Amino acid sequence: MRLAIALSLLRPALPLILGLSLGCSLSLLRVSWIQGDGKDPCVNKREDAEFYVGKERDAGPVPDIDDFKPRIVPYYRDPNKPYKKVLRTRYIQTELGFRERLFVAILTSKNTLNTLAVAVNRTLAHHFHHLLFFSGLRGGKIPHGMQVVSHGDERPVWLMYETVRYIHDHFASQYDWFYVTQDDTYTQAERIKSLVKHLSINQDLYLGRAEEFIGGDEHAKYCHGGYGYLLSRSLLLKLQKYLDSCRNDILSVRPDEWLGRCIVDFLGMSCVTEHQGLQYYSFELGKNVDPVKEDRADFLKAFSVHPVTDVTMMYRLHKRFSEIELERTYEEIKQLQLQIKNLTFLTPKGAAGALWPIGINPPFVPKSRFEVINWEYFTEDHLFSCFDGSPKCELSGANKADVNDILETALEQLNQLYQPSLRFYKKQLLNGYRRFDPTRGMEYTLDLLLDTVTQKGHNHVLVKRVNLLRPLSKVEIIPMPYVTEATRVQIVLPLSVRDLDYVGNFLDVFAMNTLDTHDNALLTLLFIYDPYDAQRVNQLDVFAGVKFMVGELEKRYSDVKIPWISVKTEVPSQIKLMDIVSKKHPMDTLFFLAGVWTEINMEFLNRCRMNAISNWQVFFPVHFQEFNPVLVYRGEQSSSTTDFLRDGHFDHHISVEACFYNSDYMAARTKMAADILDHDEVLESVDVFDVFLRYSELHLFRAVEPALVQKYALRDCNPRLSEEVYHRCVLSNLEGLASRSHLAMALFEQEQANST
């Protein structure tokens, strides 16, 4: 009875018990089979066998897999040395130790420096990141826009020795490849760059047009200097320690042969014309060769052409090779468009899904009415969307050139499409529309009144609508001079009586974000007195409170000094104030011209250092302006974090903040002084932005700066400023009140209050 009861209770669990028993039994049997003889014929141990690539054993062993595993390098600080703050670079490329791809060296002489070398510079400089000329000339005049290193000795072999040593000492750590050529050689820059892109950097390579040594070994060759040659970085590093021996032991008349003999004797390498399927093509230019008529294969594929005896031939070669590359580019575009068109039939939409133009991004699709891109209406004489807000203005300058260009292009494309059946002549532009699509480029729609002529000579007037697109070209990184974060920033803050309510907050933020973090920045205050306050400064100083706060900061930070300058003027012109500050600082000072509403932080100061480049670029950031809290929150408590889409906007009307070097300001100011002569009243109507815009050839860089935030304040617009500056100030005040939704809500609440 008890057994029957136990079996009835265990019956639901019997399948589970049987499954566990069977699984354990099979696992024990499997272990006994594997460990039976202690050997596995399918597994090779590392100590018993080596791994090889390919079928042949001579291919060599595969590197240890540990070589490809990331390692954590522990931080070590020498206790015997004082602690120094680690300076982190803002460039990822510098942080990771990346190098530029190609450095180009041109060998020239005093006889050709102002002729052939100038032509080479004009045809190559805009293609390469760094182009440097090497000459034995000493004390001569260097052509404008060229970087020339003078060694002071015209001997060819000595010039080559000094050049190679200079390249190693100054650029070996910055570049992977080095291209050396002469100023009597035309170089097709894009082909050299494309060749280098396909070469591995971790190899010793001496690539060029191989020539045999005079009376030497037939198997060893050197690269002819007239056709240019490539040296890898690893080869240059190995060659450096043998340069002095080569200079003393090797005798040669030709510098390229001397360098080739040095590489062959001490490194055991010879010049090659082909490497891993990549060929270095060159062409020897004859006396009576016409580049326009030349169509031989070795000329069309050439990377370099030598010898070029005069400047005219250099430019003719450049024109011819530019046409060849342009034709190849157009042909590649046609082939790509044909492939895209053929693939479109395989898509769900079929031929209807093809976009125009083929291969260009589709038009931007707005998600709301606030994202709709407006069309600008224009005619041949007027533009109906003006910068100053007026409904109509004359078409001039860049806008005029743009309209003329698209009209010519439209007529040219129509004639190319309908010839020889029809011939079109423009009579009038009836309507023109354009808009800038950030995903595509500038779009145009034109209504043209055309005079049409048939093959038989019949005339007919018709109206035709055409669509055009000026697409965005390939985005390129503009080579910029290197900037370090260690640069000290001199902050200049002008203060008037109207700014006294905001200066306390400015100093608190400055102390917290700059002094507490030990940032390399200094502050100078400009106290602007009007004539009345200046006369009674001994009895009542309107800036006494500010001076007291500055004294408290200096007590709190004993190593900090905040100087101030007192200025008496009726009109606080930005130019006059900067003239006073500029004379009291060195020429290499980096100024940040701030406003009392500016909240300074380390992030922005670093971008100020990065974007202001001496003798190259000035930086005018577009700050983020907070809206009027009375209109935005209407009695509600403001949020701790600013919502950019709700609480403010980027104010592009005002250019109060600016980052620039003192030397750049003085250069522009000198040109301005020569232009205005004794008209000092002009200084009261312009600002620093206008000075750089009108009297400087530097890059004016304007960009939105989210790290530069200003609290809301109603600006005091000076009516004595120029009409344009005053108008921008008024627009800034109006647009800085609140967003359209907030203004609409405020009007609605006001109407509701009035109705009740």
mmCIF file of C-alpha atoms in Angstrom, residues 437-560:
data_model
loop_
_atom_site.group_PDB
_atom_site.id
_atom_site.type_symbol
_atom_site.label_atom_id
_atom_site.label_comp_id
_atom_site.label_asym_id
_atom_site.label_seq_id
_atom_site.Cartn_x
_atom_site.Cartn_y
_atom_site.Cartn_z
ATOM 1 C CA ASP A 437 19.364 73.376 -49.326
ATOM 2 C CA PRO A 438 22.013 72.297 -46.781
ATOM 3 C CA THR A 439 21.731 68.679 -47.959
ATOM 4 C CA ARG A 440 22.228 69.445 -51.667
ATOM 5 C CA GLY A 441 23.383 72.957 -52.448
ATOM 6 C CA MET A 442 21.881 76.018 -54.140
ATOM 7 C CA GLU A 443 18.724 75.286 -56.149
ATOM 8 C CA TYR A 444 17.406 77.556 -58.915
ATOM 9 C CA THR A 445 14.172 77.778 -60.861
ATOM 10 C CA LEU A 446 14.193 80.117 -63.874
ATOM 11 C CA ASP A 447 11.389 81.252 -66.189
ATOM 12 C CA LEU A 448 13.160 82.303 -69.388
ATOM 13 C CA LEU A 449 11.812 84.195 -72.381
ATOM 14 C CA LEU A 450 13.782 82.681 -75.265
ATOM 15 C CA ASP A 451 14.185 83.453 -78.952
ATOM 16 C CA THR A 452 14.260 80.078 -80.735
ATOM 17 C CA VAL A 453 15.798 79.572 -84.191
ATOM 18 C CA THR A 454 15.284 76.340 -86.144
ATOM 19 C CA GLN A 455 17.634 74.805 -88.691
ATOM 20 C CA LYS A 456 15.650 76.397 -91.518
ATOM 21 C CA GLY A 457 15.979 79.837 -89.945
ATOM 22 C CA HIS A 458 12.456 80.195 -88.545
ATOM 23 C CA ASN A 459 12.171 82.289 -85.374
ATOM 24 C CA HIS A 460 9.829 81.668 -82.522
ATOM 25 C CA VAL A 461 9.519 83.181 -79.042
ATOM 26 C CA LEU A 462 8.683 80.826 -76.207
ATOM 27 C CA VAL A 463 8.752 80.692 -72.416
ATOM 28 C CA LYS A 464 10.582 77.800 -70.818
ATOM 29 C CA ARG A 465 11.081 76.882 -67.145
ATOM 30 C CA VAL A 466 14.408 75.295 -66.207
ATOM 31 C CA ASN A 467 15.701 73.915 -62.908
ATOM 32 C CA LEU A 468 19.358 74.099 -61.963
ATOM 33 C CA LEU A 469 21.415 72.926 -59.008
ATOM 34 C CA ARG A 470 24.795 74.139 -57.854
ATOM 35 C CA PRO A 471 25.737 71.103 -55.709
ATOM 36 C CA LEU A 472 27.907 71.211 -52.647
ATOM 37 C CA SER A 473 31.393 70.145 -53.610
ATOM 38 C CA LYS A 474 33.631 67.733 -51.766
ATOM 39 C CA VAL A 475 34.274 68.848 -48.206
ATOM 40 C CA GLU A 476 37.970 69.439 -47.643
ATOM 41 C CA ILE A 477 39.946 70.189 -44.515
ATOM 42 C CA ILE A 478 41.708 73.519 -45.003
ATOM 43 C CA PRO A 479 45.353 73.359 -43.866
ATOM 44 C CA MET A 480 45.688 75.597 -40.824
ATOM 45 C CA PRO A 481 48.739 76.572 -38.779
ATOM 46 C CA TYR A 482 49.139 74.623 -35.568
ATOM 47 C CA VAL A 483 47.848 76.321 -32.430
ATOM 48 C CA THR A 484 48.742 75.363 -28.869
ATOM 49 C CA GLU A 485 46.493 75.612 -25.831
ATOM 50 C CA ALA A 486 49.308 77.057 -23.740
ATOM 51 C CA THR A 487 48.668 80.505 -25.237
ATOM 52 C CA ARG A 488 47.693 83.101 -22.652
ATOM 53 C CA VAL A 489 44.386 84.872 -23.269
ATOM 54 C CA GLN A 490 44.138 88.549 -22.319
ATOM 55 C CA ILE A 491 40.475 89.269 -21.552
ATOM 56 C CA VAL A 492 39.456 92.904 -22.096
ATOM 57 C CA LEU A 493 36.189 94.040 -20.442
ATOM 58 C CA PRO A 494 34.885 97.576 -21.142
ATOM 59 C CA LEU A 495 32.584 98.855 -18.358
ATOM 60 C CA SER A 496 30.264 101.831 -18.343
ATOM 61 C CA VAL A 497 27.898 103.104 -15.663
ATOM 62 C CA ARG A 498 25.031 101.132 -17.228
ATOM 63 C CA ASP A 499 26.959 97.868 -16.691
ATOM 64 C CA LEU A 500 27.321 98.130 -12.908
ATOM 65 C CA ASP A 501 24.372 95.786 -12.258
ATOM 66 C CA TYR A 502 25.998 92.948 -14.217
ATOM 67 C CA VAL A 503 29.698 93.238 -13.366
ATOM 68 C CA GLY A 504 29.350 91.342 -10.072
ATOM 69 C CA ASN A 505 28.032 88.234 -11.822
ATOM 70 C CA PHE A 506 30.765 88.529 -14.445
ATOM 71 C CA LEU A 507 33.542 88.572 -11.837
ATOM 72 C CA ASP A 508 32.010 85.638 -9.934
ATOM 73 C CA VAL A 509 31.837 83.491 -13.064
ATOM 74 C CA PHE A 510 35.344 84.560 -14.092
ATOM 75 C CA ALA A 511 36.756 83.564 -10.694
ATOM 76 C CA MET A 512 34.964 80.220 -10.657
ATOM 77 C CA ASN A 513 35.757 79.128 -14.241
ATOM 78 C CA THR A 514 39.190 80.705 -14.683
ATOM 79 C CA LEU A 515 40.949 81.510 -11.421
ATOM 80 C CA ASP A 516 39.827 78.385 -9.561
ATOM 81 C CA THR A 517 40.874 76.171 -12.484
ATOM 82 C CA HIS A 518 44.217 78.007 -12.932
ATOM 83 C CA ASP A 519 43.512 78.664 -16.588
ATOM 84 C CA ASN A 520 46.124 80.695 -18.433
ATOM 85 C CA ALA A 521 43.995 83.840 -18.739
ATOM 86 C CA LEU A 522 44.277 87.419 -17.466
ATOM 87 C CA LEU A 523 41.641 90.134 -17.081
ATOM 88 C CA THR A 524 41.915 93.857 -17.771
ATOM 89 C CA LEU A 525 39.057 96.236 -16.943
ATOM 90 C CA LEU A 526 38.297 99.430 -18.853
ATOM 91 C CA PHE A 527 36.384 101.977 -16.737
ATOM 92 C CA ILE A 528 34.587 104.368 -19.102
ATOM 93 C CA TYR A 529 33.819 107.714 -17.430
ATOM 94 C CA ASP A 530 31.683 110.351 -19.042
ATOM 95 C CA PRO A 531 32.979 113.937 -18.584
ATOM 96 C CA TYR A 532 30.633 114.664 -15.663
ATOM 97 C CA ASP A 533 31.609 111.567 -13.630
ATOM 98 C CA ALA A 534 35.282 112.127 -14.437
ATOM 99 C CA GLN A 535 35.234 115.621 -12.887
ATOM 100 C CA ARG A 536 33.913 114.422 -9.519
ATOM 101 C CA VAL A 537 35.802 111.126 -9.323
ATOM 102 C CA ASN A 538 37.618 112.275 -6.168
ATOM 103 C CA GLN A 539 34.340 112.998 -4.367
ATOM 104 C CA LEU A 540 32.246 110.128 -5.791
ATOM 105 C CA ASP A 541 33.735 107.350 -7.900
ATOM 106 C CA VAL A 542 30.968 105.526 -9.750
ATOM 107 C CA PHE A 543 33.241 102.481 -10.119
ATOM 108 C CA ALA A 544 34.292 102.344 -6.457
ATOM 109 C CA GLY A 545 32.215 99.200 -5.879
ATOM 110 C CA VAL A 546 33.800 97.416 -8.816
ATOM 111 C CA LYS A 547 37.285 98.351 -7.636
ATOM 112 C CA PHE A 548 36.443 96.983 -4.190
ATOM 113 C CA MET A 549 35.327 93.656 -5.705
ATOM 114 C CA VAL A 550 38.566 93.496 -7.713
ATOM 115 C CA GLY A 551 40.556 94.092 -4.530
ATOM 116 C CA GLU A 552 38.718 91.246 -2.792
ATOM 117 C CA LEU A 553 39.544 88.908 -5.674
ATOM 118 C CA GLU A 554 43.218 89.843 -5.500
ATOM 119 C CA LYS A 555 43.205 89.113 -1.755
ATOM 120 C CA ARG A 556 41.572 85.736 -2.317
ATOM 121 C CA TYR A 557 43.986 84.842 -5.138
ATOM 122 C CA SER A 558 47.335 86.201 -4.052
ATOM 123 C CA ASP A 559 49.087 85.412 -7.325
ATOM 124 C CA VAL A 560 46.482 87.220 -9.467
#
